[in-house]
mmCIF file of C-alpha atoms in Angstrom:
data_model
loop_
_atom_site.group_PDB
_atom_site.id
_atom_site.type_symbol
_atom_site.label_atom_id
_atom_site.label_comp_id
_atom_site.label_asym_id
_atom_site.label_seq_id
_atom_site.Cartn_x
_atom_site.Cartn_y
_atom_site.Cartn_z
ATOM 1 C CA UNK A 298 -7.532 -33.784 35.742
ATOM 2 C CA UNK A 299 -4.530 -32.609 33.513
ATOM 3 C CA UNK A 300 -2.135 -34.705 35.332
ATOM 4 C CA UNK A 301 -3.978 -37.748 34.197
ATOM 5 C CA UNK A 302 -3.656 -36.580 30.497
ATOM 6 C CA UNK A 303 0.164 -36.516 31.087
ATOM 7 C CA UNK A 304 0.432 -40.027 32.157
ATOM 8 C CA UNK A 305 2.280 -42.073 29.341
ATOM 9 C CA UNK A 306 -0.024 -44.835 29.661
ATOM 10 C CA UNK A 307 -3.152 -42.783 29.175
ATOM 11 C CA UNK A 308 -1.747 -40.947 26.222
ATOM 12 C CA UNK A 309 -0.721 -44.168 24.606
ATOM 13 C CA UNK A 310 -4.052 -45.718 25.011
ATOM 14 C CA UNK A 311 -5.906 -42.609 23.880
ATOM 15 C CA UNK A 312 -3.785 -42.415 20.770
ATOM 16 C CA UNK A 313 -3.972 -45.950 20.219
ATOM 17 C CA UNK A 314 -7.577 -46.492 20.540
ATOM 18 C CA UNK A 315 -8.210 -43.660 18.063
ATOM 19 C CA UNK A 316 -5.665 -45.020 15.593
ATOM 20 C CA UNK A 317 -7.157 -48.435 15.878
ATOM 21 C CA UNK A 318 -10.729 -46.865 15.220
ATOM 22 C CA UNK A 319 -9.523 -44.838 12.363
ATOM 23 C CA UNK A 320 -7.774 -47.896 10.611
ATOM 24 C CA UNK A 321 -11.008 -49.724 11.009
ATOM 25 C CA UNK A 322 -13.025 -47.147 9.159
ATOM 26 C CA UNK A 323 -10.191 -46.399 6.508
ATOM 27 C CA UNK A 324 -8.582 -49.539 6.291
ATOM 28 C CA UNK A 325 -10.601 -51.097 3.254
ATOM 29 C CA UNK A 326 -8.706 -54.263 2.123
ATOM 30 C CA UNK A 327 -6.556 -53.649 5.180
ATOM 31 C CA UNK A 328 -9.324 -54.716 7.535
ATOM 32 C CA UNK A 329 -8.379 -57.473 9.973
ATOM 33 C CA UNK A 330 -9.116 -61.043 9.196
ATOM 34 C CA UNK A 331 -8.555 -61.938 12.819
ATOM 35 C CA UNK A 332 -7.658 -60.721 15.983
ATOM 36 C CA UNK A 333 -3.843 -61.657 15.323
ATOM 37 C CA UNK A 334 -3.372 -60.563 11.692
ATOM 38 C CA UNK A 335 -1.579 -57.298 11.237
ATOM 39 C CA UNK A 336 -1.495 -56.019 7.565
ATOM 40 C CA UNK A 337 1.166 -53.261 6.906
ATOM 41 C CA UNK A 338 0.700 -51.458 3.711
ATOM 42 C CA UNK A 339 1.037 -47.952 2.570
ATOM 43 C CA UNK A 340 -2.593 -47.031 3.519
ATOM 44 C CA UNK A 341 -2.002 -48.290 7.157
ATOM 45 C CA UNK A 342 1.347 -46.440 7.359
ATOM 46 C CA UNK A 343 -0.054 -43.192 5.897
ATOM 47 C CA UNK A 344 -2.905 -43.139 8.672
ATOM 48 C CA UNK A 345 -0.143 -44.016 11.334
ATOM 49 C CA UNK A 346 1.953 -41.249 10.219
ATOM 50 C CA UNK A 347 -0.850 -38.591 10.325
ATOM 51 C CA UNK A 348 -1.621 -39.701 13.839
ATOM 52 C CA UNK A 349 1.957 -39.724 15.003
ATOM 53 C CA UNK A 350 2.256 -35.925 13.563
ATOM 54 C CA UNK A 351 -0.981 -35.010 14.967
ATOM 55 C CA UNK A 352 -2.196 -33.634 11.840
ATOM 56 C CA UNK A 353 -4.583 -35.276 9.454
ATOM 57 C CA UNK A 354 -2.830 -34.202 6.156
ATOM 58 C CA UNK A 355 -2.772 -37.175 3.678
ATOM 59 C CA UNK A 356 -0.672 -35.133 1.149
ATOM 60 C CA UNK A 357 2.160 -34.482 3.715
ATOM 61 C CA UNK A 358 2.175 -37.981 5.038
ATOM 62 C CA UNK A 359 2.451 -39.156 1.462
ATOM 63 C CA UNK A 360 5.404 -37.068 0.857
ATOM 64 C CA UNK A 361 7.072 -38.359 4.127
ATOM 65 C CA UNK A 362 6.325 -41.930 3.344
ATOM 66 C CA UNK A 363 7.648 -41.629 -0.201
ATOM 67 C CA UNK A 364 10.959 -40.054 0.980
ATOM 68 C CA UNK A 365 11.620 -42.671 3.412
ATOM 69 C CA UNK A 366 14.938 -44.660 2.718
ATOM 70 C CA UNK A 367 14.463 -48.653 3.335
ATOM 71 C CA UNK A 368 16.166 -48.378 6.899
ATOM 72 C CA UNK A 369 13.802 -45.617 7.907
ATOM 73 C CA UNK A 370 10.720 -47.303 6.505
ATOM 74 C CA UNK A 371 11.647 -50.459 8.197
ATOM 75 C CA UNK A 372 11.811 -48.515 11.614
ATOM 76 C CA UNK A 373 8.357 -47.083 10.854
ATOM 77 C CA UNK A 374 6.957 -50.611 10.194
ATOM 78 C CA UNK A 375 8.472 -51.974 13.371
ATOM 79 C CA UNK A 376 6.858 -48.979 15.454
ATOM 80 C CA UNK A 377 3.500 -49.246 13.646
ATOM 81 C CA UNK A 378 3.517 -53.209 14.390
ATOM 82 C CA UNK A 379 4.498 -52.418 18.080
ATOM 83 C CA UNK A 380 1.638 -49.870 18.579
ATOM 84 C CA UNK A 381 -0.867 -51.985 16.814
ATOM 85 C CA UNK A 382 0.011 -55.034 19.012
ATOM 86 C CA UNK A 383 -0.276 -53.039 22.325
ATOM 87 C CA UNK A 384 -3.420 -51.343 21.306
ATOM 88 C CA UNK A 385 -4.976 -54.715 20.492
ATOM 89 C CA UNK A 386 -3.769 -56.112 23.712
ATOM 90 C CA UNK A 387 -4.934 -53.020 25.720
ATOM 91 C CA UNK A 388 -8.339 -53.393 24.073
ATOM 92 C CA UNK A 389 -8.751 -57.222 24.575
ATOM 93 C CA UNK A 390 -8.036 -56.356 28.316
ATOM 94 C CA UNK A 391 -11.041 -53.718 28.223
ATOM 95 C CA UNK A 392 -8.639 -50.961 29.304
ATOM 96 C CA UNK A 393 -10.441 -48.729 27.040
ATOM 97 C CA UNK A 394 -13.792 -49.247 28.741
ATOM 98 C CA UNK A 395 -15.678 -46.925 31.409
ATOM 99 C CA UNK A 396 -12.949 -44.319 31.164
ATOM 100 C CA UNK A 397 -14.288 -40.872 30.782
ATOM 101 C CA UNK A 398 -10.836 -39.325 29.920
ATOM 102 C CA UNK A 399 -10.293 -41.811 27.095
ATOM 103 C CA UNK A 400 -13.862 -41.398 25.843
ATOM 104 C CA UNK A 401 -13.555 -37.539 25.672
ATOM 105 C CA UNK A 402 -10.384 -37.774 23.792
ATOM 106 C CA UNK A 403 -11.789 -40.368 21.510
ATOM 107 C CA UNK A 404 -14.568 -38.077 20.711
ATOM 108 C CA UNK A 405 -11.988 -35.264 19.994
ATOM 109 C CA UNK A 406 -10.071 -37.470 17.502
ATOM 110 C CA UNK A 407 -13.101 -38.656 15.697
ATOM 111 C CA UNK A 408 -14.395 -34.889 15.370
ATOM 112 C CA UNK A 409 -10.916 -34.176 14.027
ATOM 113 C CA UNK A 410 -11.043 -37.247 11.484
ATOM 114 C CA UNK A 411 -14.553 -36.173 10.310
ATOM 115 C CA UNK A 412 -13.147 -32.582 9.450
ATOM 116 C CA UNK A 413 -10.385 -34.372 7.543
ATOM 117 C CA UNK A 414 -12.893 -35.612 4.883
ATOM 118 C CA UNK A 415 -12.474 -32.313 3.236
ATOM 119 C CA UNK A 416 -9.666 -32.611 0.608
ATOM 120 C CA UNK A 417 -7.127 -29.738 1.647
ATOM 121 C CA UNK A 418 -5.543 -29.939 -1.591
ATOM 122 C CA UNK A 419 -8.764 -29.086 -3.560
ATOM 123 C CA UNK A 420 -8.639 -25.237 -3.661
ATOM 124 C CA UNK A 421 -11.861 -23.415 -4.060
ATOM 125 C CA UNK A 422 -12.442 -21.475 -7.326
ATOM 126 C CA UNK A 423 -12.828 -17.684 -7.568
ATOM 127 C CA UNK A 424 -16.683 -18.054 -8.189
ATOM 128 C CA UNK A 425 -17.057 -20.084 -4.875
ATOM 129 C CA UNK A 426 -15.148 -17.643 -2.927
ATOM 130 C CA UNK A 427 -16.703 -14.598 -4.230
ATOM 131 C CA UNK A 428 -20.250 -16.177 -3.589
ATOM 132 C CA UNK A 429 -19.171 -16.956 0.009
ATOM 133 C CA UNK A 430 -17.855 -13.503 0.574
ATOM 134 C CA UNK A 431 -21.258 -11.966 -0.709
ATOM 135 C CA UNK A 432 -23.244 -14.442 1.483
ATOM 136 C CA UNK A 433 -21.059 -13.391 4.663
ATOM 137 C CA UNK A 434 -20.373 -9.783 3.991
ATOM 138 C CA UNK A 435 -20.940 -8.717 7.575
ATOM 139 C CA UNK A 436 -17.883 -10.839 8.570
ATOM 140 C CA UNK A 437 -15.667 -8.509 6.530
ATOM 141 C CA UNK A 438 -16.386 -5.144 7.753
ATOM 142 C CA UNK A 439 -13.792 -2.687 9.037
ATOM 143 C CA UNK A 440 -14.850 -0.989 12.255
ATOM 144 C CA UNK A 441 -14.998 2.622 12.920
ATOM 145 C CA UNK A 442 -11.615 3.707 14.382
ATOM 146 C CA UNK A 443 -10.155 6.795 16.206
ATOM 147 C CA UNK A 444 -6.753 8.242 17.111
ATOM 148 C CA UNK A 445 -6.800 10.429 20.303
ATOM 149 C CA UNK A 446 -5.166 11.102 23.579
ATOM 150 C CA UNK A 447 -6.886 12.010 26.954
ATOM 151 C CA UNK A 448 -6.057 13.470 30.289
ATOM 152 C CA UNK A 449 -7.978 11.811 32.967
ATOM 153 C CA UNK A 450 -9.036 12.802 36.466
ATOM 154 C CA UNK A 451 -10.242 9.997 38.690
ATOM 155 C CA UNK A 452 -13.034 9.760 40.960
ATOM 156 C CA UNK A 453 -11.520 7.191 43.365
ATOM 157 C CA UNK A 454 -9.542 10.085 45.326
ATOM 158 C CA UNK A 455 -12.125 12.692 44.828
ATOM 159 C CA UNK A 456 -15.674 13.456 44.270
ATOM 160 C CA UNK A 457 -17.094 13.689 40.805
ATOM 161 C CA UNK A 458 -17.804 17.309 40.834
ATOM 162 C CA UNK A 459 -14.279 18.212 42.075
ATOM 163 C CA UNK A 460 -12.773 15.950 39.238
ATOM 164 C CA UNK A 461 -15.106 17.803 36.704
ATOM 165 C CA UNK A 462 -13.959 21.127 38.176
ATOM 166 C CA UNK A 463 -10.370 20.338 37.749
ATOM 167 C CA UNK A 464 -10.773 19.088 34.195
ATOM 168 C CA UNK A 465 -12.645 22.192 33.210
ATOM 169 C CA UNK A 466 -10.010 24.541 34.890
ATOM 170 C CA UNK A 467 -7.204 22.644 32.844
ATOM 171 C CA UNK A 468 -9.228 22.734 29.847
ATOM 172 C CA UNK A 469 -8.797 26.431 29.503
ATOM 173 C CA UNK A 470 -4.910 26.431 30.350
ATOM 174 C CA UNK A 471 -4.421 23.779 27.500
ATOM 175 C CA UNK A 472 -6.501 25.662 24.917
ATOM 176 C CA UNK A 473 -4.602 28.777 25.901
ATOM 177 C CA UNK A 474 -1.031 27.106 25.544
ATOM 178 C CA UNK A 475 -2.313 25.338 22.300
ATOM 179 C CA UNK A 476 -0.972 22.129 24.189
ATOM 180 C CA UNK A 477 0.056 19.469 21.633
ATOM 181 C CA UNK A 478 -0.976 15.750 21.724
ATOM 182 C CA UNK A 479 2.174 14.797 23.037
ATOM 183 C CA UNK A 480 1.583 17.000 26.097
ATOM 184 C CA UNK A 481 -1.134 14.652 27.722
ATOM 185 C CA UNK A 482 1.191 12.857 29.823
ATOM 186 C CA UNK A 483 2.127 16.023 31.699
ATOM 187 C CA UNK A 484 -1.355 16.180 33.433
ATOM 188 C CA UNK A 485 -3.919 14.444 35.226
ATOM 189 C CA UNK A 486 -3.884 10.863 36.962
ATOM 190 C CA UNK A 487 -2.831 7.664 35.503
ATOM 191 C CA UNK A 488 -5.857 5.995 33.637
ATOM 192 C CA UNK A 489 -6.528 2.098 34.141
ATOM 193 C CA UNK A 490 -5.868 1.470 30.456
ATOM 194 C CA UNK A 491 -4.117 3.651 27.793
ATOM 195 C CA UNK A 492 -3.476 7.232 27.482
ATOM 196 C CA UNK A 493 -2.903 7.271 23.502
ATOM 197 C CA UNK A 494 -5.481 5.622 21.328
ATOM 198 C CA UNK A 495 -4.130 5.226 17.845
ATOM 199 C CA UNK A 496 -6.279 3.667 15.246
ATOM 200 C CA UNK A 497 -8.187 1.884 17.959
ATOM 201 C CA UNK A 498 -11.622 0.205 17.196
ATOM 202 C CA UNK A 499 -14.856 1.773 18.349
ATOM 203 C CA UNK A 500 -15.555 -1.428 20.270
ATOM 204 C CA UNK A 501 -12.339 -1.191 22.282
ATOM 205 C CA UNK A 502 -12.960 2.364 22.964
ATOM 206 C CA UNK A 503 -16.459 1.616 24.213
ATOM 207 C CA UNK A 504 -15.030 -1.117 26.433
ATOM 208 C CA UNK A 505 -12.674 1.285 27.961
ATOM 209 C CA UNK A 506 -14.931 4.519 28.230
ATOM 210 C CA UNK A 507 -18.530 3.008 28.013
ATOM 211 C CA UNK A 508 -20.898 3.884 25.058
ATOM 212 C CA UNK A 509 -21.881 7.422 26.089
ATOM 213 C CA UNK A 510 -18.255 8.905 26.043
ATOM 214 C CA UNK A 511 -17.399 6.823 23.043
ATOM 215 C CA UNK A 512 -20.424 8.445 20.999
ATOM 216 C CA UNK A 513 -18.882 11.986 22.389
ATOM 217 C CA UNK A 514 -15.547 11.234 21.063
ATOM 218 C CA UNK A 515 -16.567 10.052 17.627
ATOM 219 C CA UNK A 516 -18.620 13.156 17.393
ATOM 220 C CA UNK A 517 -15.645 15.517 17.928
ATOM 221 C CA UNK A 518 -14.132 17.381 14.952
ATOM 222 C CA UNK A 519 -10.691 15.996 14.322
ATOM 223 C CA UNK A 520 -7.847 18.460 14.746
ATOM 224 C CA UNK A 521 -5.568 19.995 17.463
ATOM 225 C CA UNK A 522 -8.273 21.294 19.962
ATOM 226 C CA UNK A 523 -8.789 19.752 23.333
ATOM 227 C CA UNK A 524 -12.497 19.148 24.424
ATOM 228 C CA UNK A 525 -14.371 17.999 27.399
ATOM 229 C CA UNK A 526 -14.945 17.090 30.137
ATOM 230 C CA UNK A 527 -16.333 13.814 29.378
ATOM 231 C CA UNK A 528 -17.593 11.422 31.875
ATOM 232 C CA UNK A 529 -16.660 7.864 32.298
ATOM 233 C CA UNK A 530 -17.335 5.542 35.110
ATOM 234 C CA UNK A 531 -13.745 5.955 36.171
ATOM 235 C CA UNK A 532 -13.768 9.756 36.218
ATOM 236 C CA UNK A 533 -13.600 12.942 33.931
ATOM 237 C CA UNK A 534 -11.601 13.174 30.687
ATOM 238 C CA UNK A 535 -10.351 15.867 28.384
ATOM 239 C CA UNK A 536 -9.847 14.639 24.884
ATOM 240 C CA UNK A 537 -7.844 15.610 21.705
ATOM 241 C CA UNK A 538 -9.006 13.809 18.691
ATOM 242 C CA UNK A 539 -6.535 13.543 15.907
ATOM 243 C CA UNK A 540 -8.468 11.666 13.302
ATOM 244 C CA UNK A 541 -11.324 9.245 13.103
ATOM 245 C CA UNK A 542 -12.741 6.770 10.309
ATOM 246 C CA UNK A 543 -16.252 5.468 9.895
ATOM 247 C CA UNK A 544 -16.997 1.668 9.799
ATOM 248 C CA UNK A 545 -16.983 0.416 6.021
ATOM 249 C CA UNK A 546 -17.453 -2.970 4.140
ATOM 250 C CA UNK A 547 -14.383 -4.436 2.945
ATOM 251 C CA UNK A 548 -13.714 -5.274 -0.715
ATOM 252 C CA UNK A 549 -13.112 -8.937 -1.572
ATOM 253 C CA UNK A 550 -9.572 -8.137 -2.675
ATOM 254 C CA UNK A 551 -8.691 -6.711 0.625
ATOM 255 C CA UNK A 552 -9.642 -10.064 2.520
ATOM 256 C CA UNK A 553 -9.252 -12.658 -0.212
ATOM 257 C CA UNK A 554 -6.808 -14.632 1.973
ATOM 258 C CA UNK A 555 -9.074 -14.754 5.004
ATOM 259 C CA UNK A 556 -12.182 -15.527 2.918
ATOM 260 C CA UNK A 557 -10.563 -18.567 1.562
ATOM 261 C CA UNK A 558 -9.905 -19.663 5.292
ATOM 262 C CA UNK A 559 -13.201 -19.114 6.245
ATOM 263 C CA UNK A 560 -14.389 -20.981 3.364
ATOM 264 C CA UNK A 561 -12.381 -23.993 4.333
ATOM 265 C CA UNK A 562 -13.371 -23.855 7.771
ATOM 266 C CA UNK A 563 -16.994 -23.893 7.017
ATOM 267 C CA UNK A 564 -16.406 -26.772 4.700
ATOM 268 C CA UNK A 565 -14.604 -28.824 7.316
ATOM 269 C CA UNK A 566 -17.481 -28.056 9.799
ATOM 270 C CA UNK A 567 -19.917 -29.262 7.116
ATOM 271 C CA UNK A 568 -18.208 -32.468 6.535
ATOM 272 C CA UNK A 569 -17.999 -33.171 10.316
ATOM 273 C CA UNK A 570 -21.687 -32.617 10.718
ATOM 274 C CA UNK A 571 -22.525 -34.816 7.437
ATOM 275 C CA UNK A 572 -20.215 -37.573 8.593
ATOM 276 C CA UNK A 573 -21.639 -37.521 12.106
ATOM 277 C CA UNK A 574 -25.381 -37.638 10.861
ATOM 278 C CA UNK A 575 -24.444 -40.442 8.336
ATOM 279 C CA UNK A 576 -23.083 -42.561 11.076
ATOM 280 C CA UNK A 577 -25.804 -41.826 13.451
ATOM 281 C CA UNK A 578 -28.473 -43.351 11.276
ATOM 282 C CA UNK A 579 -26.988 -46.673 12.368
ATOM 283 C CA UNK A 580 -27.950 -46.160 15.920
ATOM 284 C CA UNK A 581 -31.115 -46.445 17.860
ATOM 285 C CA UNK A 582 -31.363 -44.574 21.156
ATOM 286 C CA UNK A 583 -33.469 -46.142 23.823
ATOM 287 C CA UNK A 584 -34.494 -43.940 26.904
ATOM 288 C CA UNK A 585 -36.494 -45.701 29.480
ATOM 289 C CA UNK A 586 -39.980 -43.964 29.572
ATOM 290 C CA UNK A 587 -39.413 -42.146 26.413
ATOM 291 C CA UNK A 588 -40.287 -43.719 22.904
ATOM 292 C CA UNK A 589 -37.171 -45.112 21.141
ATOM 293 C CA UNK A 590 -35.685 -42.864 18.263
#
């Protein structure tokens, strides 16, 4: 399927059909009087530029258009007219019909256009961002974290009891030597993931060791003392916990930039849904055997 998208004609037809549809919506006074009339004004060129750049950013397109010298503007008009003629000829021949590849790409293009109904140049004010933050506080929470190292004895090459006995025996040696954090690499087997976990989230630790051992790790007192053995599905572990921190709610100032980004994403999604629902009102769905909507 991906090879189909790479065909130049398919890419041209997809982009051209989406451009034609966008211009028919946003053209206003630019709408076609007949099949063979092509009106080229700033609005048409702005829309064309945005599709060429694959970004629906009117402010950026306006800046590009106004900065063009006469020669560059002339070339842009020639390109626009050529593409417009080719698209109309392709559509007149029905080349956009009954093609699932083009249909899916058109859906994606229109969905992108709907999101563009939000004016990116309109910055939300502080009150809006604060309200959004408070309504979505659960998004902005620092997870519990831990820094520790461990020595691993696998149960792939030995029985669980044997692995636990080896870990128990080594624990006494480590304590008697007051073995430091950095000594972990001198003992045990190679673990499937990491040896040292530095400021790693509780979720990641749970993914690697399982919920039971993760709970045991976070219950340890931080310091320089080895503890264990602790069991994971992979084997037995001795752990030295250096420090840990509990989960906490983040303050607005800590995540202000992320809040602003999330706010705009939500507004774009709202615009997309509203634009679709408004246009859907024009259509009637008739399913044989089911009452029409």
